[in-house]
Each structure stands twice: as C-alpha cells, then as structure tokens.
XYZ file of C-alpha atoms in Angstrom:
264
model
C -2.698 -16.259 16.278
C -2.621 -14.978 12.731
C -3.104 -17.554 9.983
C 0.168 -18.783 8.590
C 1.136 -19.963 5.165
C 2.231 -23.166 3.573
C 5.807 -22.363 2.601
C 8.053 -19.309 2.865
C 8.493 -16.890 0.010
C 12.043 -16.849 -1.266
C 14.422 -14.089 -2.298
C 12.613 -10.972 -3.504
C 14.925 -8.608 -5.390
C 14.599 -5.149 -6.897
C 14.050 -6.404 -10.428
C 12.205 -9.689 -10.009
C 9.043 -10.708 -8.169
C 9.256 -14.146 -6.584
C 6.930 -16.882 -7.757
C 4.490 -16.185 -4.922
C 5.248 -13.049 -2.924
C 5.075 -9.342 -3.636
C 5.160 -6.019 -1.791
C 2.774 -3.350 -3.093
C 3.195 0.243 -1.917
C 0.353 2.773 -1.972
C 2.224 6.057 -2.231
C 1.529 9.699 -2.952
C 3.362 12.922 -2.196
C -0.045 14.494 -1.520
C -2.438 13.728 1.308
C -6.200 13.412 0.977
C -6.169 11.381 -2.244
C -7.646 8.165 -0.823
C -4.346 6.414 -0.186
C -5.411 4.650 3.017
C -8.750 3.658 1.496
C -6.837 2.150 -1.428
C -4.534 0.213 0.895
C -7.378 -1.184 2.997
C -9.550 -2.173 0.053
C -6.756 -3.616 -2.087
C -5.689 -5.736 0.873
C -9.245 -7.068 0.999
C -9.130 -7.866 -2.734
C -5.792 -9.600 -2.291
C -7.133 -11.841 0.467
C -10.277 -12.567 -1.536
C -7.980 -13.710 -4.337
C -6.474 -16.329 -2.045
C -3.329 -14.456 -0.980
C -2.668 -14.262 2.777
C -2.067 -10.537 3.073
C -0.401 -8.155 5.517
C -1.456 -4.503 5.513
C 1.442 -2.521 7.004
C 0.499 1.004 8.067
C 3.485 3.358 7.805
C 1.430 6.525 8.311
C 1.261 7.975 11.828
C -2.424 8.782 11.282
C -3.085 5.057 11.700
C -5.929 5.049 9.190
C -5.503 1.512 7.885
C -5.872 -0.029 11.305
C -8.899 2.161 12.028
C -10.625 1.083 8.816
C -10.405 -2.490 10.087
C -11.470 -1.605 13.622
C -8.008 -2.039 15.138
C -5.745 0.121 17.280
C -2.009 -0.305 17.994
C -1.153 -2.471 20.999
C 0.804 0.329 22.632
C 2.650 3.590 22.021
C 6.196 3.822 20.732
C 6.188 0.319 19.290
C 5.921 0.979 15.547
C 9.210 2.893 15.435
C 11.061 0.190 17.391
C 10.678 -2.171 14.452
C 13.090 0.050 12.546
C 15.368 1.267 15.320
C 16.066 -2.086 16.909
C 16.599 -5.511 15.463
C 13.218 -6.683 16.659
C 10.832 -8.727 14.603
C 7.656 -6.887 13.592
C 5.680 -10.114 13.923
C 4.816 -9.443 17.561
C 2.942 -6.255 16.590
C 0.786 -7.869 13.917
C -2.926 -8.046 14.622
C -5.514 -10.252 13.036
C -8.576 -8.651 11.442
C -12.126 -9.996 11.474
C -11.567 -11.449 7.983
C -9.525 -14.509 7.097
C -6.371 -13.795 5.170
C -5.871 -10.164 6.257
C -3.577 -9.137 9.105
C -2.488 -5.601 10.002
C 0.737 -4.146 11.328
C -0.691 -0.891 12.714
C 1.019 2.461 13.087
C 1.255 4.717 16.117
C 2.610 8.226 16.691
C 6.178 6.923 17.045
C 6.286 6.219 13.306
C 6.903 9.951 12.820
C 10.445 9.407 14.122
C 11.267 6.657 11.644
C 12.863 8.922 9.038
C 15.385 10.368 11.487
C 16.028 6.923 12.919
C 16.718 5.410 9.511
C 19.145 8.207 8.735
C 20.890 7.643 12.045
C 21.317 3.885 11.774
C 22.316 4.096 8.090
C 20.521 0.933 7.003
C 19.289 1.854 3.538
C 17.400 -1.414 3.024
C 15.965 -1.887 6.502
C 12.375 -1.864 5.215
C 13.246 -4.266 2.392
C 14.812 -6.671 4.888
C 11.727 -6.501 7.094
C 9.368 -7.199 4.192
C 11.521 -10.173 3.198
C 11.146 -11.523 6.728
C 7.388 -10.971 6.705
C 7.083 -12.589 3.267
C 7.745 -15.931 4.939
C 4.142 -15.765 6.152
C 2.380 -13.496 3.649
C 2.067 -13.705 -0.122
C 1.137 -10.040 -0.419
C 2.338 -7.138 1.723
C 0.537 -3.827 1.169
C 2.291 -0.700 2.452
C 0.137 2.294 3.378
C 2.767 5.019 3.016
C 2.801 8.561 4.429
C 2.725 11.488 1.960
C 6.399 12.365 2.379
C 9.600 12.527 0.367
C 12.347 11.407 2.742
C 14.420 8.393 3.726
C 11.319 6.351 4.556
C 9.851 6.942 1.101
C 13.219 6.009 -0.413
C 13.157 2.759 1.546
C 9.618 2.083 0.351
C 10.858 2.309 -3.233
C 13.645 -0.181 -2.504
C 11.240 -2.603 -0.831
C 8.318 -2.486 -3.262
C 7.663 -4.697 -6.262
C 4.947 -2.321 -7.487
C 3.938 1.222 -6.534
C 0.321 2.389 -6.794
C -0.122 6.174 -6.981
C -3.626 7.517 -6.267
C -4.115 10.861 -7.982
C -6.894 13.450 -7.713
C -8.769 13.885 -11.005
C -7.650 17.312 -12.156
C -5.768 18.823 -15.097
C -2.669 18.635 -12.890
C -2.894 14.848 -12.431
C -0.224 14.053 -15.000
C 2.084 16.683 -13.507
C 1.581 15.268 -10.012
C 2.336 11.803 -11.338
C 5.530 13.059 -13.000
C 6.628 14.449 -9.630
C 6.169 11.056 -8.012
C 8.041 9.327 -10.831
C 10.978 11.737 -10.488
C 11.047 11.178 -6.723
C 11.016 7.414 -7.119
C 13.592 7.386 -9.919
C 15.883 9.526 -7.792
C 16.021 6.892 -5.080
C 17.024 3.821 -7.082
C 18.480 3.051 -10.468
C 16.036 0.196 -11.062
C 12.766 1.281 -9.567
C 9.657 -0.932 -9.588
C 6.744 -0.356 -11.970
C 4.493 2.579 -11.064
C 0.747 2.432 -11.663
C -1.208 5.737 -11.534
C -4.880 5.597 -10.535
C -7.431 8.403 -10.643
C -9.124 8.413 -7.243
C -12.478 9.807 -6.123
C -13.541 10.256 -9.744
C -16.906 11.944 -10.303
C -17.740 12.079 -14.007
C -20.529 14.572 -13.342
C -17.785 17.164 -12.829
C -16.199 18.625 -15.946
C -12.649 18.738 -14.578
C -12.855 15.104 -13.514
C -14.077 14.081 -16.943
C -11.237 16.046 -18.555
C -8.704 14.274 -16.352
C -10.129 10.875 -17.273
C -10.200 11.753 -20.975
C -6.591 12.965 -20.790
C -5.475 9.686 -19.209
C -7.848 7.048 -20.614
C -5.588 4.114 -19.775
C -5.321 4.885 -16.076
C -7.497 2.794 -13.750
C -10.116 4.718 -11.785
C -11.858 4.532 -8.427
C -15.139 6.467 -8.291
C -16.248 8.962 -5.713
C -18.948 6.966 -3.959
C -20.826 6.811 -0.689
C -19.888 3.130 -0.432
C -16.229 4.149 -0.199
C -16.982 6.807 2.419
C -18.850 4.172 4.434
C -15.610 2.214 4.892
C -14.668 4.553 7.748
C -18.163 4.483 9.230
C -18.557 0.716 9.034
C -14.849 0.039 9.661
C -15.023 -2.500 6.873
C -13.680 -2.649 3.318
C -16.202 -1.822 0.629
C -16.159 -5.415 -0.603
C -17.433 -6.524 2.798
C -20.244 -4.020 3.389
C -21.248 -3.251 -0.233
C -19.972 -6.141 -2.369
C -22.239 -5.351 -5.335
C -21.450 -1.642 -5.480
C -19.651 -0.068 -8.461
C -16.833 0.927 -6.090
C -16.278 -2.689 -5.047
C -16.109 -3.707 -8.707
C -13.630 -0.915 -9.461
C -11.324 -2.034 -6.650
C -11.585 -5.622 -7.908
C -10.619 -4.511 -11.421
C -7.736 -2.480 -10.041
C -6.495 -5.493 -8.136
C -6.697 -7.568 -11.313
C -4.520 -4.941 -13.032
C -2.050 -5.147 -10.154
C -1.832 -8.914 -10.405
C -1.289 -8.556 -14.150
C 1.588 -6.140 -13.536
C 3.135 -8.531 -11.036
C 2.750 -11.368 -13.483
C 4.557 -9.374 -16.168
C 7.492 -8.880 -13.794
C 7.692 -12.594 -13.108
C 7.885 -13.205 -16.837
C-alpha cells in the first residue's frame, strides 16, 4: 500500500492554499520543453522536503510513470477517473522512494477532453485533487501541451502553475501566450512561475534569453537530466551532487516560497 498521511488536508480554494496541501501544475502549450522531467524531479524534491507527494500524469505519453520505472495497471483506466464517479486511489502506484506515489497515464487519457465536455463538470479535476489531498500534501500535475477543457480544469485545480520555457528570444512571448490562456479560463487564476529549461549558457541565444529574464529560475541543459530517462530515476537520486540537482532544489524552494506567500 502507498504510505498515508497523518491528517486530511482541508478545503483548498481558488484563492487560498490550505495550511498543508497544494496542487502544482507543470504546464506548457509547447511540447519538448522538459515538462515531464520537471514534474518528476520536482516531485522528488517535494518528497525530500517531507511532503508526501502524488505525481499525477495527465499526458497520454505516460512519461512521468516511465521516469519512475512504472507502467499503468491496464488500458482505458486513466480516462475512467474522469468519466465515472470512481476514486482514482485504486490506480495509484507506489514508487521505489518513500513519499512519492504516481497516478500514471495511459492512451485513454486522450479522450478526457471530450469526456469532460460531455459530462459538463467544470471542476471535476479540482474535486479529484481535493479528494487526493486527504492523503498527499503535494500533488504535482504533469499536463499535456494542449489548450482545451482539460487545461482549463488544470487551471481551476492548481494552486501554482510552473511553465517551462525554451531559452530563446521568443520565451517571453511564449509565456504571454500561456498567461492569456490561463487568464481566459478563470477570473482568479493561480500564480504562474516561468522557468527557463534546458539552458546552455555556452549558446548566445540562451544567454540572451537569460539576460532578458534575469529573475526567472533556470534548469540547465545537462547530461544528468538526460540520464533520468536512462536510469529511470530523478536526478536527485542518481546524481545528487550535480548542478542540475541543485537547480531543481532551488526551484522547489522558490515554489514553496510562492505557496507560502499565498497562505499569507
């Protein structure tokens, strides 16, 4: 069985993080920006910080589960969580590390958008995260690169949205697109934290992007990050002293600071 927590988390709302629990979405309208790597490694940082954490994979590619060496228990199950009033708890799998569980995706998750439109439950994802928050202090959502009803539900469910961005002169424009998409789905959207991903300061365009956005956190382009898929382990597990591991730890500290500001 998955490890369970001391006491349930109470009443998360759109404008206030509860004293203990929070849902963090890793979202981008563009694929290939390191979103799944972010989700897997930030979940690791969360658990290392003492927060029992659920990594919920909402992307049909199933990358988050793979990075932890897990596969879905069957086909067609991930979508049923949304289409039927069934608890997602039965699909949760325990990882090899204490404090991190995964709710993996399968191909059926591709049908979720149409299903959500059909059933008309605009806060179905928010309700599910509230249920799961009884057992997890942090829920990390690995979101697909889409703009549809599922992404709108992510915005309604999240307490904080992390946006990985490629380091290019168009980074700020890409971020503005995400902000407009999020703002269009709710009147009181959660804070949005942009992060430059796969940053290589040996490249002029990357350095220009960093210089143009000096206050944005960064995650470097590094072999240690690429090894996550090979080792099927977070970077903090297989290369704990690497610069990449330290960058993810600093990013998580920034996330916790943002969550703390919301509680205040």
